[in-house]
GROMACS .gro file of N, CA and C in nm:
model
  333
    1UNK      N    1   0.082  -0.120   0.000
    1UNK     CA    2   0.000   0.000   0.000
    1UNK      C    3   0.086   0.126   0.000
    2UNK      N    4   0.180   0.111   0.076
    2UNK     CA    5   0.278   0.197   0.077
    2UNK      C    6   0.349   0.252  -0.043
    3UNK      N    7   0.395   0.184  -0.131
    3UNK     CA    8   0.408   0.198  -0.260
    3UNK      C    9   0.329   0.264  -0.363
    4UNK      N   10   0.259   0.210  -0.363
    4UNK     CA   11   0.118   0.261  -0.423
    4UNK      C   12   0.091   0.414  -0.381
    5UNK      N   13   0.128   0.420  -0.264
    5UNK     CA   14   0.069   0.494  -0.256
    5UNK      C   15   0.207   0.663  -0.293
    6UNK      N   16   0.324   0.607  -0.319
    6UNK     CA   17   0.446   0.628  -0.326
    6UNK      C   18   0.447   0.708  -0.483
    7UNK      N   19   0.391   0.569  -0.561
    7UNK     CA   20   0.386   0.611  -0.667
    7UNK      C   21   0.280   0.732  -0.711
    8UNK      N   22   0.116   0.711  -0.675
    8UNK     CA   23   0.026   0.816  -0.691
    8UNK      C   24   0.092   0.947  -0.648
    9UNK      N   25   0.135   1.022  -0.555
    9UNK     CA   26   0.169   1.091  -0.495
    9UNK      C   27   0.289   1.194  -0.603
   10UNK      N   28   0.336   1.091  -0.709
   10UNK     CA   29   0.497   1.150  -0.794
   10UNK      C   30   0.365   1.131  -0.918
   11UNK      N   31   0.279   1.089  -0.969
   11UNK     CA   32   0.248   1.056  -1.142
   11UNK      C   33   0.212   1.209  -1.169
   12UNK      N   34   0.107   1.293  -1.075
   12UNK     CA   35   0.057   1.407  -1.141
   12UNK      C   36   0.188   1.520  -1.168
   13UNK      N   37   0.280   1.514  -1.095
   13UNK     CA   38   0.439   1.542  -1.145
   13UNK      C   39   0.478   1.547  -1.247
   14UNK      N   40   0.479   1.403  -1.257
   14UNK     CA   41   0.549   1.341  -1.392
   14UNK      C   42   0.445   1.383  -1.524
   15UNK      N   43   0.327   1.403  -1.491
   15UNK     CA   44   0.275   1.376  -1.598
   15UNK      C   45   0.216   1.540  -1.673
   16UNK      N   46   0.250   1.655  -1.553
   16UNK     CA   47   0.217   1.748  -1.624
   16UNK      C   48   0.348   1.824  -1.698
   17UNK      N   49   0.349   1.804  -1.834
   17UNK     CA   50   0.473   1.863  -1.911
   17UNK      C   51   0.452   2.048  -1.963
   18UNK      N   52   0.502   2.087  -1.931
   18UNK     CA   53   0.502   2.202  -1.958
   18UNK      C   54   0.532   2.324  -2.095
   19UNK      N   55   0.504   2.231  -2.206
   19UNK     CA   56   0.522   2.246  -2.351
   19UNK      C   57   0.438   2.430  -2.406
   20UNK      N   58   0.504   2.471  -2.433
   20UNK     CA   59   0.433   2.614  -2.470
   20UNK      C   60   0.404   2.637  -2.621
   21UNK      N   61   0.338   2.714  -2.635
   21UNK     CA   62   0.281   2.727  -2.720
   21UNK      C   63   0.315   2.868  -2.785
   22UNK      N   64   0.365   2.960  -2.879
   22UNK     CA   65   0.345   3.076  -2.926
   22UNK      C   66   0.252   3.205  -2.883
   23UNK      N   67   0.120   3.131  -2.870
   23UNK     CA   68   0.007   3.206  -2.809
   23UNK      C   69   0.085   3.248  -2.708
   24UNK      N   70   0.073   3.124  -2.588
   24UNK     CA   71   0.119   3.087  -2.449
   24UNK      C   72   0.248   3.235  -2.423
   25UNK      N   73   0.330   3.241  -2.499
   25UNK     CA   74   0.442   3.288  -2.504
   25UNK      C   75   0.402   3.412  -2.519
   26UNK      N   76   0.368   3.438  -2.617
   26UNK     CA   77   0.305   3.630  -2.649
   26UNK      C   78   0.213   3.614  -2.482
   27UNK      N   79   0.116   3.624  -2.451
   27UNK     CA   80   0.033   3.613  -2.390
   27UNK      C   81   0.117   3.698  -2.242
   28UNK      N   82   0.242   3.618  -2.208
   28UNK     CA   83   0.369   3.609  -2.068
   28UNK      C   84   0.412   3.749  -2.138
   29UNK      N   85   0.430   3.739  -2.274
   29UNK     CA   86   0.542   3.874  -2.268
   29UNK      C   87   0.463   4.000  -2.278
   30UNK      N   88   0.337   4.030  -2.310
   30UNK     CA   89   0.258   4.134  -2.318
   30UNK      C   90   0.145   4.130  -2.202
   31UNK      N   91   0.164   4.079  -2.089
   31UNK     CA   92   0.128   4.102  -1.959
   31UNK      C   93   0.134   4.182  -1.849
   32UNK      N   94   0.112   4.239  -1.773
   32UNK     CA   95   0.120   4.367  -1.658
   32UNK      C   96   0.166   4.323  -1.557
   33UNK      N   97   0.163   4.178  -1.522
   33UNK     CA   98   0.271   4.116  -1.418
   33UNK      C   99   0.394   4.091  -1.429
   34UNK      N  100   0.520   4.159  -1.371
   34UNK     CA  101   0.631   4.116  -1.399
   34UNK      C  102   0.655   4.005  -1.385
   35UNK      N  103   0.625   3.871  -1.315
   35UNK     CA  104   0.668   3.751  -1.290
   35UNK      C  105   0.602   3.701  -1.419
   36UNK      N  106   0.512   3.765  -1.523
   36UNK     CA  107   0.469   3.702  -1.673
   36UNK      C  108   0.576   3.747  -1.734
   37UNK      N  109   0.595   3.824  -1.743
   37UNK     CA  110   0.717   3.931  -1.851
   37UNK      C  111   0.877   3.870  -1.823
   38UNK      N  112   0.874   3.851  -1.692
   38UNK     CA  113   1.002   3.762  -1.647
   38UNK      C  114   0.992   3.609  -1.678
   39UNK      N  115   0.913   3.520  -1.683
   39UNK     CA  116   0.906   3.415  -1.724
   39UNK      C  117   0.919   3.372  -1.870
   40UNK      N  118   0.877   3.463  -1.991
   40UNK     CA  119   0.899   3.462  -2.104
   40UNK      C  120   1.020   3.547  -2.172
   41UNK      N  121   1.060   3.607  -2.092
   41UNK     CA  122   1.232   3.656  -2.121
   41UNK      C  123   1.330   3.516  -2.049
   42UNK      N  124   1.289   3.441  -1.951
   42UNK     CA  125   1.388   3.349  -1.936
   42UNK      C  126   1.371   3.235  -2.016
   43UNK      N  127   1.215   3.228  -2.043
   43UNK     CA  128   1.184   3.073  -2.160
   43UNK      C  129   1.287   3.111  -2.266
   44UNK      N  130   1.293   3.304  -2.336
   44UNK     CA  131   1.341   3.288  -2.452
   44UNK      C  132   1.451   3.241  -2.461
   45UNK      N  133   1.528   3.342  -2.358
   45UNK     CA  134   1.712   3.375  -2.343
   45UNK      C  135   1.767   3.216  -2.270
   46UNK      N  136   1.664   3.134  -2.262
   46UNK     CA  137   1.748   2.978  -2.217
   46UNK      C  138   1.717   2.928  -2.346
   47UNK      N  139   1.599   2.936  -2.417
   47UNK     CA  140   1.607   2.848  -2.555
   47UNK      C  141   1.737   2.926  -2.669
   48UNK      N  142   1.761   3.039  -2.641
   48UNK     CA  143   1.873   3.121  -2.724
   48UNK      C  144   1.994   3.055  -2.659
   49UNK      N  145   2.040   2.969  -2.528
   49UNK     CA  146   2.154   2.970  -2.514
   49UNK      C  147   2.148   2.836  -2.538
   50UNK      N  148   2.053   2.751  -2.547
   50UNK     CA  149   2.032   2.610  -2.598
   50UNK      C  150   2.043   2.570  -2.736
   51UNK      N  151   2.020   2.701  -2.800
   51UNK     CA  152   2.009   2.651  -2.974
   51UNK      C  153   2.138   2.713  -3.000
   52UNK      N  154   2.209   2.788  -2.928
   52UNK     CA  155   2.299   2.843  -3.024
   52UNK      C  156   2.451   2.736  -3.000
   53UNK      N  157   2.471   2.766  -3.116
   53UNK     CA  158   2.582   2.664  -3.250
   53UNK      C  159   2.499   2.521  -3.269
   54UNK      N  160   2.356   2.515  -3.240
   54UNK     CA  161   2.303   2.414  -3.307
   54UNK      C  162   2.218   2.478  -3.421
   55UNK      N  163   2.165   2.540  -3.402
   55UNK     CA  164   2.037   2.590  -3.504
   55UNK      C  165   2.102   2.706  -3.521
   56UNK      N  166   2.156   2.771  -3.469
   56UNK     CA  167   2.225   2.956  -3.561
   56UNK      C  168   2.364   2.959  -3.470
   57UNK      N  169   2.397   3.077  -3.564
   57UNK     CA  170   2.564   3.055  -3.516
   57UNK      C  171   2.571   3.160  -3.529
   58UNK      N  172   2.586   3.259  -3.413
   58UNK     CA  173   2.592   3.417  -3.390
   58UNK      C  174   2.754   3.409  -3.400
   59UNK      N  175   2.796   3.509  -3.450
   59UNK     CA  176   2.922   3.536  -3.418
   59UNK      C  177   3.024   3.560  -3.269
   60UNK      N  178   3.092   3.528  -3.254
   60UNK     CA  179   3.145   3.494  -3.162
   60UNK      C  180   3.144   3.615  -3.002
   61UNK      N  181   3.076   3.749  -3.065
   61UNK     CA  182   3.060   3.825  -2.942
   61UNK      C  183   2.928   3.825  -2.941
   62UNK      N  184   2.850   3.749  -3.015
   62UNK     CA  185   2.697   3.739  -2.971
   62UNK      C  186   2.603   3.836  -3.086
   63UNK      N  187   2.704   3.846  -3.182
   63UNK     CA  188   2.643   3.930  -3.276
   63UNK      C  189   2.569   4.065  -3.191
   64UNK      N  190   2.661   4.096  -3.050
   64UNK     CA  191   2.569   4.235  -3.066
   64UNK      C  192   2.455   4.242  -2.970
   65UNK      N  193   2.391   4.120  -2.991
   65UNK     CA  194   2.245   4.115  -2.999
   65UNK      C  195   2.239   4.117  -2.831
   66UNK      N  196   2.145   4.227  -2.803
   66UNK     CA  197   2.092   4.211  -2.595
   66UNK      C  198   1.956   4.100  -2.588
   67UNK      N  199   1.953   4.068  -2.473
   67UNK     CA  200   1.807   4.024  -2.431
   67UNK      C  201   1.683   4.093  -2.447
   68UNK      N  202   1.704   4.219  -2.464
   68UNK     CA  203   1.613   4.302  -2.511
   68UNK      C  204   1.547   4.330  -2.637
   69UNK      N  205   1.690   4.280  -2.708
   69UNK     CA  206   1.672   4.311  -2.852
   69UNK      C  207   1.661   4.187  -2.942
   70UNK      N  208   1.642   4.064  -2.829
   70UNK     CA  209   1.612   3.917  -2.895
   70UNK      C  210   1.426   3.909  -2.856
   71UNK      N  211   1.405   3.956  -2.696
   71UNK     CA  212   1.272   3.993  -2.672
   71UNK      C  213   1.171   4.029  -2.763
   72UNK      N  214   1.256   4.171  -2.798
   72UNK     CA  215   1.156   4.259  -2.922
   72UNK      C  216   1.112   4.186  -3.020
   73UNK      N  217   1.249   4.114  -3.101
   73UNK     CA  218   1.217   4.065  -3.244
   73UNK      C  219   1.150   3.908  -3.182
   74UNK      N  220   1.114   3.839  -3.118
   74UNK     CA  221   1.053   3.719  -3.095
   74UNK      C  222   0.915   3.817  -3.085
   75UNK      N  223   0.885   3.854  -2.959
   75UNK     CA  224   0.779   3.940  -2.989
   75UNK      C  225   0.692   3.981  -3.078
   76UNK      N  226   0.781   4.078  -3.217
   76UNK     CA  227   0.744   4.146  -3.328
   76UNK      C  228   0.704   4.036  -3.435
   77UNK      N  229   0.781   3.937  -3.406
   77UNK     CA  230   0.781   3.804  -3.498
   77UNK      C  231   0.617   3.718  -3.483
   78UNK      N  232   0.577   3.726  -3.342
   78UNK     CA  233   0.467   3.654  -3.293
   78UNK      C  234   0.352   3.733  -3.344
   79UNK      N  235   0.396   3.868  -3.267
   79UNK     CA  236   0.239   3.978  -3.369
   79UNK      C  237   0.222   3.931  -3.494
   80UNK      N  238   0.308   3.960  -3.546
   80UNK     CA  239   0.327   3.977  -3.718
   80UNK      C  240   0.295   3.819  -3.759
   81UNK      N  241   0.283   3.714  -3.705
   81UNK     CA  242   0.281   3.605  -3.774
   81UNK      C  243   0.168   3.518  -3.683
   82UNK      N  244   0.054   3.579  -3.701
   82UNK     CA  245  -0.045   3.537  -3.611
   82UNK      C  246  -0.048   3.343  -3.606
   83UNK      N  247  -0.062   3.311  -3.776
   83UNK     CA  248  -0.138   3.195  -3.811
   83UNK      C  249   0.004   3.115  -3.756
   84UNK      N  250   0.087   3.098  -3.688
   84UNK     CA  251   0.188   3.012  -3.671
   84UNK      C  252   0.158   3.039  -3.463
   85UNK      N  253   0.139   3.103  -3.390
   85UNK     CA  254   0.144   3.106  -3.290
   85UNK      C  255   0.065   2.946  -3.233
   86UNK      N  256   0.015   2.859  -3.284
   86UNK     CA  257  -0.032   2.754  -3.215
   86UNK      C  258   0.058   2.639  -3.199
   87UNK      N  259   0.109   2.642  -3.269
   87UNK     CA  260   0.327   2.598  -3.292
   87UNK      C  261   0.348   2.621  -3.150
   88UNK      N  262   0.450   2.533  -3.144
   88UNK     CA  263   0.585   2.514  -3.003
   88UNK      C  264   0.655   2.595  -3.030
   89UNK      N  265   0.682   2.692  -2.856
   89UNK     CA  266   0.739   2.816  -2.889
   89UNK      C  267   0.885   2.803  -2.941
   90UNK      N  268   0.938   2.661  -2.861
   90UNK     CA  269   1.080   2.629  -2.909
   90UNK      C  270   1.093   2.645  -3.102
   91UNK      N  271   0.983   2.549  -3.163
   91UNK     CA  272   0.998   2.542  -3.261
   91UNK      C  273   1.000   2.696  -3.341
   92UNK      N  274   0.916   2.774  -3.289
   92UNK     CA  275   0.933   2.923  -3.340
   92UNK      C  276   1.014   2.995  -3.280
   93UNK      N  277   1.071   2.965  -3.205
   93UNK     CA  278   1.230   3.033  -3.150
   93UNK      C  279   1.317   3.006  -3.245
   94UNK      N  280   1.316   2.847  -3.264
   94UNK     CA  281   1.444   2.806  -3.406
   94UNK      C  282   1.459   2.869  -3.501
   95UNK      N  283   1.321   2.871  -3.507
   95UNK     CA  284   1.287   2.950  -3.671
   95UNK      C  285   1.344   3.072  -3.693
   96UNK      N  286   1.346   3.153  -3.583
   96UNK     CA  287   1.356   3.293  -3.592
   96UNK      C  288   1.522   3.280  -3.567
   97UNK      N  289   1.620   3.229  -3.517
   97UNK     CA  290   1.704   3.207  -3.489
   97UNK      C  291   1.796   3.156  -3.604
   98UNK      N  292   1.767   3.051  -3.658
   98UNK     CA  293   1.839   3.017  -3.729
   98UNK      C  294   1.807   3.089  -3.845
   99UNK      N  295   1.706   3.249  -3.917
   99UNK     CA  296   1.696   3.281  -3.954
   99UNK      C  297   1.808   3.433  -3.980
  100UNK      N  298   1.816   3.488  -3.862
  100UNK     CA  299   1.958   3.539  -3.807
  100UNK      C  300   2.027   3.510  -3.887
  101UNK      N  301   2.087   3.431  -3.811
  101UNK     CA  302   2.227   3.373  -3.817
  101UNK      C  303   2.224   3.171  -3.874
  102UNK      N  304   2.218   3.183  -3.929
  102UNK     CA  305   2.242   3.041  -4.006
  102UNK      C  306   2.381   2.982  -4.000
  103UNK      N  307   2.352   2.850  -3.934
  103UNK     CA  308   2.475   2.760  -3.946
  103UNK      C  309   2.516   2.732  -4.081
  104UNK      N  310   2.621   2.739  -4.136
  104UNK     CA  311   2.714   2.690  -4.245
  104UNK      C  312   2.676   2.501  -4.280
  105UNK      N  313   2.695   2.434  -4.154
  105UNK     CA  314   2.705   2.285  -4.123
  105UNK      C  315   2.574   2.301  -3.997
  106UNK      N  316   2.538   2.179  -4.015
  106UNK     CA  317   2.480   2.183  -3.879
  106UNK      C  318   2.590   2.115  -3.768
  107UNK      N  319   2.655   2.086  -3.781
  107UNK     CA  320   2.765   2.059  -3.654
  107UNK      C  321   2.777   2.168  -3.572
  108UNK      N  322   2.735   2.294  -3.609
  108UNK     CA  323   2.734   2.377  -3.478
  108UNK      C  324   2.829   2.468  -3.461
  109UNK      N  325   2.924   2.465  -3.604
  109UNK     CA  326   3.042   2.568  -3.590
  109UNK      C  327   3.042   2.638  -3.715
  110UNK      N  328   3.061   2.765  -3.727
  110UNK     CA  329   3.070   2.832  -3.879
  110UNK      C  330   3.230   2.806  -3.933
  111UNK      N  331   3.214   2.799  -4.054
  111UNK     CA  332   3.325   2.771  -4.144
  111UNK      C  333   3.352   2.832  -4.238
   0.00000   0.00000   0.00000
């Protein structure tokens, strides 16, 4: 019983995944709560430090580019492209990313 009861206690855990959505994403960043506005600047700027030299290959000081000014254009990208917001935000992060800056190879290094 103990077990059982071990296991029930961890499944609703396990089982709620936290997959976002585009909507989901605009929604956090054009909100009046800072803990919304802060949660979708860290979804972005961790999927930007996750994709990069896999999916785009900024130049080696970061092309420049602030958190502010990756914010904006994800942002401007979501307005402007309504019919794609039901998409995974990751998958429309790539997009916009490897649109940038494009890998040469996909191995992750420019050449």
């Amino acid at each position: 019983m103990r077990k059982l009861l071990a296991v029930l206690l961890f499944v609703p855990a396990m089982s709620h995944a936290a997959f976002r959505t585009g909507n989901e994403l605009l929604n956090d960043m054009n909100a009046t709560d800072s803990f919304s506005r802060g949660l979708a600047l860290g979804y972005i700027m961790s999927a930007t430090d996750m994709a990069r030299s896999v999916w785009f290959c900024p130049p080696s000081d970061g092309g420049g580019l602030t958190a502010g000014q990756i914010h904006d254009v994800v942002r401007n990208y979501l307005t402007n492209n309504p019919v794609i917001r039901n998409r995974a935000a990751d998958s429309i992060l790539i997009e916009i990313f490897s649109s940038w800056y494009p890998c040469r190879n996909r191995g992750g290094t420019r050449s």
